[in-house]
Amino acid sequence: EAEVAQSPRYKITEKSQAVAFWCDPISGHATLYWYRQILGQGPELLVQFQDESVVDDSQLPKDRFSAERLKGVDSTLKIQPAELGDSAMYLCASSSPAGGTEQYFGPGTRLTVT
Amino acid sequence: QQQVKQSPQSLIVQKGGISIINCAYENTAFDYFPWYQQFPGKGPALLIAIRPDVSEKKEGRFTISFNKSAKQFSLHIMDSQPGDSATYFCAASKPSGYALNFGKGTSLLVTP
């Protein structure tokens, strides 16, 4: 069964350092989402891509976060500099036009900022 | 603001019992309502979903009930099992690929 891949699974970084997360969506899925999930809460959208274009980044803290999906396949989310409040699970999800609205999530990257 | 409100925050059910989780939304543009199951340290897994043209959808032990006029929907887990112990999230989205708006989650514990 096709899955969304994410790496690393866990990341510990010091405050003010840079950190990057990678996501490989299900093959053929044109839409890719990055969500952030704070412990004990539901995921919240950071950025949405349709192919290589950003569709929605209204909730992305652009002073420190950036995201790209250069070839419309895999994607990278970067934080620079990391802050203590960035500690969370970062989830990638993908969906395809043919599949409608169903979104499939990867295992996530657990970020701890010390 | 929270676009989808979920209750209860936590739920304890005995094995074999029925687990019921409720959600409410305000945005009438929402037309897709999925439920996700999440185990600790894992990503959310799609469990079951419904669109507002039907009032109920059943898949195995899981049933979604949908009340369009009340803008509410709920998940029923019949014959709950210890393996169902997880956090459940309801969500809602607008048509065609919009991002999901999640509830805050319900932590379900099914006791033996």
PDB file of N, CA and C in Angstrom, chain A residues 6-83:
ATOM      1  N   GLN A   6       8.110  10.421   5.473  1.00  0.00           N
ATOM      2  CA  GLN A   6       8.665  11.618   6.091  1.00  0.00           C
ATOM      3  C   GLN A   6       9.982  11.273   6.776  1.00  0.00           C
ATOM      4  N   SER A   7      10.893  12.230   6.784  1.00  0.00           N
ATOM      5  CA  SER A   7      12.116  12.059   7.556  1.00  0.00           C
ATOM      6  C   SER A   7      12.639  13.427   7.981  1.00  0.00           C
ATOM      7  N   PRO A   8      13.368  13.482   9.114  1.00  0.00           N
ATOM      8  CA  PRO A   8      13.553  12.373  10.039  1.00  0.00           C
ATOM      9  C   PRO A   8      12.279  12.114  10.840  1.00  0.00           C
ATOM     10  N   ARG A   9      12.224  11.039  11.572  1.00  0.00           N
ATOM     11  CA  ARG A   9      11.067  10.778  12.433  1.00  0.00           C
ATOM     12  C   ARG A   9      11.150  11.592  13.718  1.00  0.00           C
ATOM     13  N   TYR A  10      12.347  11.829  14.188  1.00  0.00           N
ATOM     14  CA  TYR A  10      12.562  12.603  15.406  1.00  0.00           C
ATOM     15  C   TYR A  10      13.730  13.563  15.181  1.00  0.00           C
ATOM     16  N   LYS A  11      13.581  14.761  15.757  1.00  0.00           N
ATOM     17  CA  LYS A  11      14.648  15.747  15.636  1.00  0.00           C
ATOM     18  C   LYS A  11      14.697  16.569  16.908  1.00  0.00           C
ATOM     19  N   ILE A  12      15.892  16.631  17.491  1.00  0.00           N
ATOM     20  CA  ILE A  12      16.115  17.492  18.648  1.00  0.00           C
ATOM     21  C   ILE A  12      17.095  18.561  18.215  1.00  0.00           C
ATOM     22  N   THR A  13      16.749  19.811  18.438  1.00  0.00           N
ATOM     23  CA  THR A  13      17.608  20.905  18.026  1.00  0.00           C
ATOM     24  C   THR A  13      17.619  21.980  19.098  1.00  0.00           C
ATOM     25  N   GLU A  14      18.644  22.769  19.093  1.00  0.00           N
ATOM     26  CA  GLU A  14      18.729  23.862  20.064  1.00  0.00           C
ATOM     27  C   GLU A  14      18.047  25.105  19.492  1.00  0.00           C
ATOM     28  N   LYS A  15      17.547  25.892  20.394  1.00  0.00           N
ATOM     29  CA  LYS A  15      16.952  27.181  20.009  1.00  0.00           C
ATOM     30  C   LYS A  15      17.937  27.965  19.155  1.00  0.00           C
ATOM     31  N   SER A  16      17.428  28.599  18.129  1.00  0.00           N
ATOM     32  CA  SER A  16      18.144  29.443  17.171  1.00  0.00           C
ATOM     33  C   SER A  16      18.837  28.669  16.053  1.00  0.00           C
ATOM     34  N   GLN A  17      18.808  27.342  16.125  1.00  0.00           N
ATOM     35  CA  GLN A  17      19.380  26.545  15.046  1.00  0.00           C
ATOM     36  C   GLN A  17      18.377  26.391  13.912  1.00  0.00           C
ATOM     37  N   ALA A  18      18.868  25.935  12.761  1.00  0.00           N
ATOM     38  CA  ALA A  18      18.023  25.654  11.612  1.00  0.00           C
ATOM     39  C   ALA A  18      17.666  24.177  11.599  1.00  0.00           C
ATOM     40  N   VAL A  19      16.468  23.879  11.116  1.00  0.00           N
ATOM     41  CA  VAL A  19      16.030  22.494  11.034  1.00  0.00           C
ATOM     42  C   VAL A  19      15.209  22.326   9.762  1.00  0.00           C
ATOM     43  N   ALA A  20      15.281  21.133   9.165  1.00  0.00           N
ATOM     44  CA  ALA A  20      14.549  20.868   7.924  1.00  0.00           C
ATOM     45  C   ALA A  20      13.885  19.509   7.987  1.00  0.00           C
ATOM     46  N   PHE A  21      12.703  19.450   7.400  1.00  0.00           N
ATOM     47  CA  PHE A  21      11.940  18.206   7.347  1.00  0.00           C
ATOM     48  C   PHE A  21      11.644  17.886   5.884  1.00  0.00           C
ATOM     49  N   TRP A  22      11.580  16.597   5.574  1.00  0.00           N
ATOM     50  CA  TRP A  22      11.362  16.164   4.202  1.00  0.00           C
ATOM     51  C   TRP A  22      10.111  15.310   4.124  1.00  0.00           C
ATOM     52  N   CYS A  23       9.400  15.435   2.996  1.00  0.00           N
ATOM     53  CA  CYS A  23       8.188  14.656   2.781  1.00  0.00           C
ATOM     54  C   CYS A  23       8.135  14.170   1.335  1.00  0.00           C
ATOM     55  N   ASP A  24       7.809  12.899   1.170  1.00  0.00           N
ATOM     56  CA  ASP A  24       7.583  12.330  -0.156  1.00  0.00           C
ATOM     57  C   ASP A  24       6.145  11.824  -0.200  1.00  0.00           C
ATOM     58  N   PRO A  25       5.277  12.474  -0.972  1.00  0.00           N
ATOM     59  CA  PRO A  25       3.854  12.089  -0.955  1.00  0.00           C
ATOM     60  C   PRO A  25       3.620  10.781  -1.700  1.00  0.00           C
ATOM     61  N   ILE A  26       2.415  10.304  -1.639  1.00  0.00           N
ATOM     62  CA  ILE A  26       2.019   9.127  -2.409  1.00  0.00           C
ATOM     63  C   ILE A  26       2.178   9.453  -3.894  1.00  0.00           C
ATOM     64  N   SER A  27       2.733   8.517  -4.635  1.00  0.00           N
ATOM     65  CA  SER A  27       3.000   8.740  -6.049  1.00  0.00           C
ATOM     66  C   SER A  27       1.729   9.161  -6.790  1.00  0.00           C
ATOM     67  N   GLY A  28       1.869  10.254  -7.542  1.00  0.00           N
ATOM     68  CA  GLY A  28       0.735  10.736  -8.322  1.00  0.00           C
ATOM     69  C   GLY A  28      -0.150  11.741  -7.615  1.00  0.00           C
ATOM     70  N   HIS A  29       0.096  11.939  -6.325  1.00  0.00           N
ATOM     71  CA  HIS A  29      -0.701  12.908  -5.581  1.00  0.00           C
ATOM     72  C   HIS A  29      -0.179  14.317  -5.835  1.00  0.00           C
ATOM     73  N   ALA A  30      -1.037  15.145  -6.430  1.00  0.00           N
ATOM     74  CA  ALA A  30      -0.633  16.486  -6.819  1.00  0.00           C
ATOM     75  C   ALA A  30      -0.676  17.479  -5.659  1.00  0.00           C
ATOM     76  N   THR A  31      -1.509  17.194  -4.675  1.00  0.00           N
ATOM     77  CA  THR A  31      -1.680  18.142  -3.577  1.00  0.00           C
ATOM     78  C   THR A  31      -0.927  17.655  -2.341  1.00  0.00           C
ATOM     79  N   LEU A  32      -0.149  18.546  -1.767  1.00  0.00           N
ATOM     80  CA  LEU A  32       0.658  18.209  -0.594  1.00  0.00           C
ATOM     81  C   LEU A  32       0.409  19.250   0.487  1.00  0.00           C
ATOM     82  N   TYR A  33       0.256  18.779   1.696  1.00  0.00           N
ATOM     83  CA  TYR A  33      -0.034  19.651   2.839  1.00  0.00           C
ATOM     84  C   TYR A  33       1.022  19.432   3.917  1.00  0.00           C
ATOM     85  N   TRP A  34       1.405  20.501   4.590  1.00  0.00           N
ATOM     86  CA  TRP A  34       2.170  20.428   5.828  1.00  0.00           C
ATOM     87  C   TRP A  34       1.272  20.935   6.954  1.00  0.00           C
ATOM     88  N   TYR A  35       1.129  20.106   7.986  1.00  0.00           N
ATOM     89  CA  TYR A  35       0.365  20.474   9.176  1.00  0.00           C
ATOM     90  C   TYR A  35       1.302  20.456  10.382  1.00  0.00           C
ATOM     91  N   ARG A  36       0.966  21.232  11.383  1.00  0.00           N
ATOM     92  CA  ARG A  36       1.670  21.191  12.664  1.00  0.00           C
ATOM     93  C   ARG A  36       0.675  20.748  13.731  1.00  0.00           C
ATOM     94  N   GLN A  37       1.103  19.797  14.546  1.00  0.00           N
ATOM     95  CA  GLN A  37       0.241  19.299  15.612  1.00  0.00           C
ATOM     96  C   GLN A  37       0.938  19.475  16.952  1.00  0.00           C
ATOM     97  N   ILE A  38       0.420  20.376  17.749  1.00  0.00           N
ATOM     98  CA  ILE A  38       0.918  20.575  19.098  1.00  0.00           C
ATOM     99  C   ILE A  38       0.321  19.489  19.983  1.00  0.00           C
ATOM    100  N   LEU A  39       1.096  19.018  20.939  1.00  0.00           N
ATOM    101  CA  LEU A  39       0.669  17.918  21.789  1.00  0.00           C
ATOM    102  C   LEU A  39      -0.704  18.183  22.406  1.00  0.00           C
ATOM    103  N   GLY A  40      -1.624  17.251  22.215  1.00  0.00           N
ATOM    104  CA  GLY A  40      -2.951  17.379  22.795  1.00  0.00           C
ATOM    105  C   GLY A  40      -3.938  18.160  21.949  1.00  0.00           C
ATOM    106  N   GLN A  41      -3.532  18.516  20.730  1.00  0.00           N
ATOM    107  CA  GLN A  41      -4.428  19.268  19.861  1.00  0.00           C
ATOM    108  C   GLN A  41      -4.507  18.627  18.482  1.00  0.00           C
ATOM    109  N   GLY A  42      -5.439  19.119  17.665  1.00  0.00           N
ATOM    110  CA  GLY A  42      -5.549  18.631  16.300  1.00  0.00           C
ATOM    111  C   GLY A  42      -4.544  19.300  15.388  1.00  0.00           C
ATOM    112  N   PRO A  43      -4.231  18.664  14.262  1.00  0.00           N
ATOM    113  CA  PRO A  43      -3.306  19.281  13.302  1.00  0.00           C
ATOM    114  C   PRO A  43      -3.860  20.599  12.751  1.00  0.00           C
ATOM    115  N   GLU A  44      -2.946  21.513  12.465  1.00  0.00           N
ATOM    116  CA  GLU A  44      -3.328  22.787  11.861  1.00  0.00           C
ATOM    117  C   GLU A  44      -2.468  23.018  10.627  1.00  0.00           C
ATOM    118  N   LEU A  45      -3.089  23.487   9.559  1.00  0.00           N
ATOM    119  CA  LEU A  45      -2.387  23.668   8.293  1.00  0.00           C
ATOM    120  C   LEU A  45      -1.319  24.744   8.404  1.00  0.00           C
ATOM    121  N   LEU A  46      -0.139  24.429   7.865  1.00  0.00           N
ATOM    122  CA  LEU A  46       0.911  25.436   7.699  1.00  0.00           C
ATOM    123  C   LEU A  46       0.951  25.913   6.249  1.00  0.00           C
ATOM    124  N   VAL A  47       0.992  24.956   5.322  1.00  0.00           N
ATOM    125  CA  VAL A  47       1.114  25.312   3.917  1.00  0.00           C
ATOM    126  C   VAL A  47       0.544  24.194   3.065  1.00  0.00           C
ATOM    127  N   GLN A  48      -0.033  24.584   1.915  1.00  0.00           N
ATOM    128  CA  GLN A  48      -0.605  23.634   0.965  1.00  0.00           C
ATOM    129  C   GLN A  48      -0.034  23.930  -0.419  1.00  0.00           C
ATOM    130  N   PHE A  49       0.391  22.851  -1.090  1.00  0.00           N
ATOM    131  CA  PHE A  49       0.901  22.940  -2.456  1.00  0.00           C
ATOM    132  C   PHE A  49      -0.040  22.222  -3.418  1.00  0.00           C
ATOM    133  N   GLN A  50      -0.193  22.784  -4.598  1.00  0.00           N
ATOM    134  CA  GLN A  50      -0.802  22.094  -5.715  1.00  0.00           C
ATOM    135  C   GLN A  50       0.304  22.010  -6.760  1.00  0.00           C
ATOM    136  N   ASP A  51       0.761  20.776  -7.006  1.00  0.00           N
ATOM    137  CA  ASP A  51       1.988  20.578  -7.794  1.00  0.00           C
ATOM    138  C   ASP A  51       3.111  21.404  -7.145  1.00  0.00           C
ATOM    139  N   GLU A  52       3.774  22.285  -7.877  1.00  0.00           N
ATOM    140  CA  GLU A  52       4.884  23.028  -7.265  1.00  0.00           C
ATOM    141  C   GLU A  52       4.453  24.390  -6.727  1.00  0.00           C
ATOM    142  N   SER A  53       3.177  24.726  -6.878  1.00  0.00           N
ATOM    143  CA  SER A  53       2.702  26.048  -6.486  1.00  0.00           C
ATOM    144  C   SER A  53       2.078  26.046  -5.096  1.00  0.00           C
ATOM    145  N   VAL A  54       2.357  27.129  -4.356  1.00  0.00           N
ATOM    146  CA  VAL A  54       1.736  27.302  -3.045  1.00  0.00           C
ATOM    147  C   VAL A  54       0.292  27.756  -3.230  1.00  0.00           C
ATOM    148  N   VAL A  55      -0.636  27.020  -2.630  1.00  0.00           N
ATOM    149  CA  VAL A  55      -2.048  27.353  -2.702  1.00  0.00           C
ATOM    150  C   VAL A  55      -2.477  28.163  -1.487  1.00  0.00           C
ATOM    151  N   ASP A  56      -1.958  27.795  -0.330  1.00  0.00           N
ATOM    152  CA  ASP A  56      -2.341  28.458   0.920  1.00  0.00           C
ATOM    153  C   ASP A  56      -1.168  28.418   1.882  1.00  0.00           C
ATOM    154  N   ASP A  57      -0.647  29.558   2.224  1.00  0.00           N
ATOM    155  CA  ASP A  57       0.400  29.634   3.257  1.00  0.00           C
ATOM    156  C   ASP A  57       0.046  30.718   4.263  1.00  0.00           C
ATOM    157  N   SER A  58      -1.238  30.974   4.407  1.00  0.00           N
ATOM    158  CA  SER A  58      -1.691  32.065   5.261  1.00  0.00           C
ATOM    159  C   SER A  58      -1.340  31.847   6.739  1.00  0.00           C
ATOM    160  N   GLN A  59      -1.168  30.612   7.154  1.00  0.00           N
ATOM    161  CA  GLN A  59      -0.853  30.313   8.559  1.00  0.00           C
ATOM    162  C   GLN A  59       0.622  29.976   8.756  1.00  0.00           C
ATOM    163  N   LEU A  60       1.419  30.137   7.746  1.00  0.00           N
ATOM    164  CA  LEU A  60       2.858  29.843   7.852  1.00  0.00           C
ATOM    165  C   LEU A  60       3.598  31.064   8.396  1.00  0.00           C
ATOM    166  N   PRO A  61       4.304  30.928   9.523  1.00  0.00           N
ATOM    167  CA  PRO A  61       5.078  32.062  10.065  1.00  0.00           C
ATOM    168  C   PRO A  61       6.267  32.350   9.159  1.00  0.00           C
ATOM    169  N   LYS A  62       6.070  33.208   8.214  1.00  0.00           N
ATOM    170  CA  LYS A  62       7.043  33.360   7.121  1.00  0.00           C
ATOM    171  C   LYS A  62       8.350  34.016   7.548  1.00  0.00           C
ATOM    172  N   ASP A  63       8.376  34.590   8.743  1.00  0.00           N
ATOM    173  CA  ASP A  63       9.644  35.171   9.189  1.00  0.00           C
ATOM    174  C   ASP A  63      10.657  34.086   9.520  1.00  0.00           C
ATOM    175  N   ARG A  64      10.179  32.890   9.812  1.00  0.00           N
ATOM    176  CA  ARG A  64      11.108  31.822  10.198  1.00  0.00           C
ATOM    177  C   ARG A  64      10.870  30.503   9.461  1.00  0.00           C
ATOM    178  N   PHE A  65       9.707  30.320   8.877  1.00  0.00           N
ATOM    179  CA  PHE A  65       9.368  29.077   8.189  1.00  0.00           C
ATOM    180  C   PHE A  65       9.404  29.295   6.676  1.00  0.00           C
ATOM    181  N   SER A  66       9.883  28.269   5.966  1.00  0.00           N
ATOM    182  CA  SER A  66       9.800  28.279   4.515  1.00  0.00           C
ATOM    183  C   SER A  66       9.501  26.861   4.036  1.00  0.00           C
ATOM    184  N   ALA A  67       8.855  26.776   2.898  1.00  0.00           N
ATOM    185  CA  ALA A  67       8.522  25.468   2.337  1.00  0.00           C
ATOM    186  C   ALA A  67       8.685  25.519   0.837  1.00  0.00           C
ATOM    187  N   GLU A  68       9.130  24.397   0.274  1.00  0.00           N
ATOM    188  CA  GLU A  68       9.254  24.332  -1.166  1.00  0.00           C
ATOM    189  C   GLU A  68       8.918  22.955  -1.689  1.00  0.00           C
ATOM    190  N   ARG A  69       8.506  22.939  -2.935  1.00  0.00           N
ATOM    191  CA  ARG A  69       8.183  21.676  -3.614  1.00  0.00           C
ATOM    192  C   ARG A  69       8.592  21.890  -5.069  1.00  0.00           C
ATOM    193  N   LEU A  70       9.890  21.912  -5.294  1.00  0.00           N
ATOM    194  CA  LEU A  70      10.467  22.430  -6.529  1.00  0.00           C
ATOM    195  C   LEU A  70       9.994  21.695  -7.782  1.00  0.00           C
ATOM    196  N   LYS A  71       9.941  20.385  -7.749  1.00  0.00           N
ATOM    197  CA  LYS A  71       9.567  19.624  -8.934  1.00  0.00           C
ATOM    198  C   LYS A  71       8.149  19.072  -8.833  1.00  0.00           C
ATOM    199  N   GLY A  72       7.401  19.549  -7.858  1.00  0.00           N
ATOM    200  CA  GLY A  72       6.028  19.097  -7.704  1.00  0.00           C
ATOM    201  C   GLY A  72       5.900  17.697  -7.174  1.00  0.00           C
ATOM    202  N   VAL A  73       6.967  17.169  -6.571  1.00  0.00           N
ATOM    203  CA  VAL A  73       6.883  15.818  -6.011  1.00  0.00           C
ATOM    204  C   VAL A  73       7.141  15.906  -4.510  1.00  0.00           C
ATOM    205  N   ASP A  74       8.415  15.738  -4.098  1.00  0.00           N
ATOM    206  CA  ASP A  74       8.706  15.807  -2.679  1.00  0.00           C
ATOM    207  C   ASP A  74       8.820  17.262  -2.221  1.00  0.00           C
ATOM    208  N   SER A  75       8.818  17.432  -0.910  1.00  0.00           N
ATOM    209  CA  SER A  75       8.768  18.783  -0.350  1.00  0.00           C
ATOM    210  C   SER A  75       9.656  18.882   0.877  1.00  0.00           C
ATOM    211  N   THR A  76      10.146  20.082   1.138  1.00  0.00           N
ATOM    212  CA  THR A  76      10.953  20.358   2.322  1.00  0.00           C
ATOM    213  C   THR A  76      10.355  21.527   3.086  1.00  0.00           C
ATOM    214  N   LEU A  77      10.261  21.375   4.388  1.00  0.00           N
ATOM    215  CA  LEU A  77       9.822  22.437   5.288  1.00  0.00           C
ATOM    216  C   LEU A  77      11.009  22.808   6.168  1.00  0.00           C
ATOM    217  N   LYS A  78      11.324  24.100   6.223  1.00  0.00           N
ATOM    218  CA  LYS A  78      12.480  24.554   6.992  1.00  0.00           C
ATOM    219  C   LYS A  78      12.057  25.564   8.057  1.00  0.00           C
ATOM    220  N   ILE A  79      12.761  25.499   9.181  1.00  0.00           N
ATOM    221  CA  ILE A  79      12.568  26.483  10.242  1.00  0.00           C
ATOM    222  C   ILE A  79      13.933  27.073  10.572  1.00  0.00           C
ATOM    223  N   GLN A  80      14.023  28.393  10.509  1.00  0.00           N
ATOM    224  CA  GLN A  80      15.283  29.061  10.848  1.00  0.00           C
ATOM    225  C   GLN A  80      15.013  30.493  11.301  1.00  0.00           C
ATOM    226  N   PRO A  81      15.286  30.836  12.551  1.00  0.00           N
ATOM    227  CA  PRO A  81      15.797  29.980  13.609  1.00  0.00           C
ATOM    228  C   PRO A  81      14.668  29.291  14.372  1.00  0.00           C
ATOM    229  N   ALA A  82      14.940  28.125  14.900  1.00  0.00           N
ATOM    230  CA  ALA A  82      13.935  27.431  15.693  1.00  0.00           C
ATOM    231  C   ALA A  82      13.745  28.110  17.042  1.00  0.00           C
ATOM    232  N   GLU A  83      12.506  28.103  17.519  1.00  0.00           N
ATOM    233  CA  GLU A  83      12.171  28.646  18.829  1.00  0.00           C
ATOM    234  C   GLU A  83      11.553  27.538  19.687  1.00  0.00           C
TER     235      GLU A  83
END
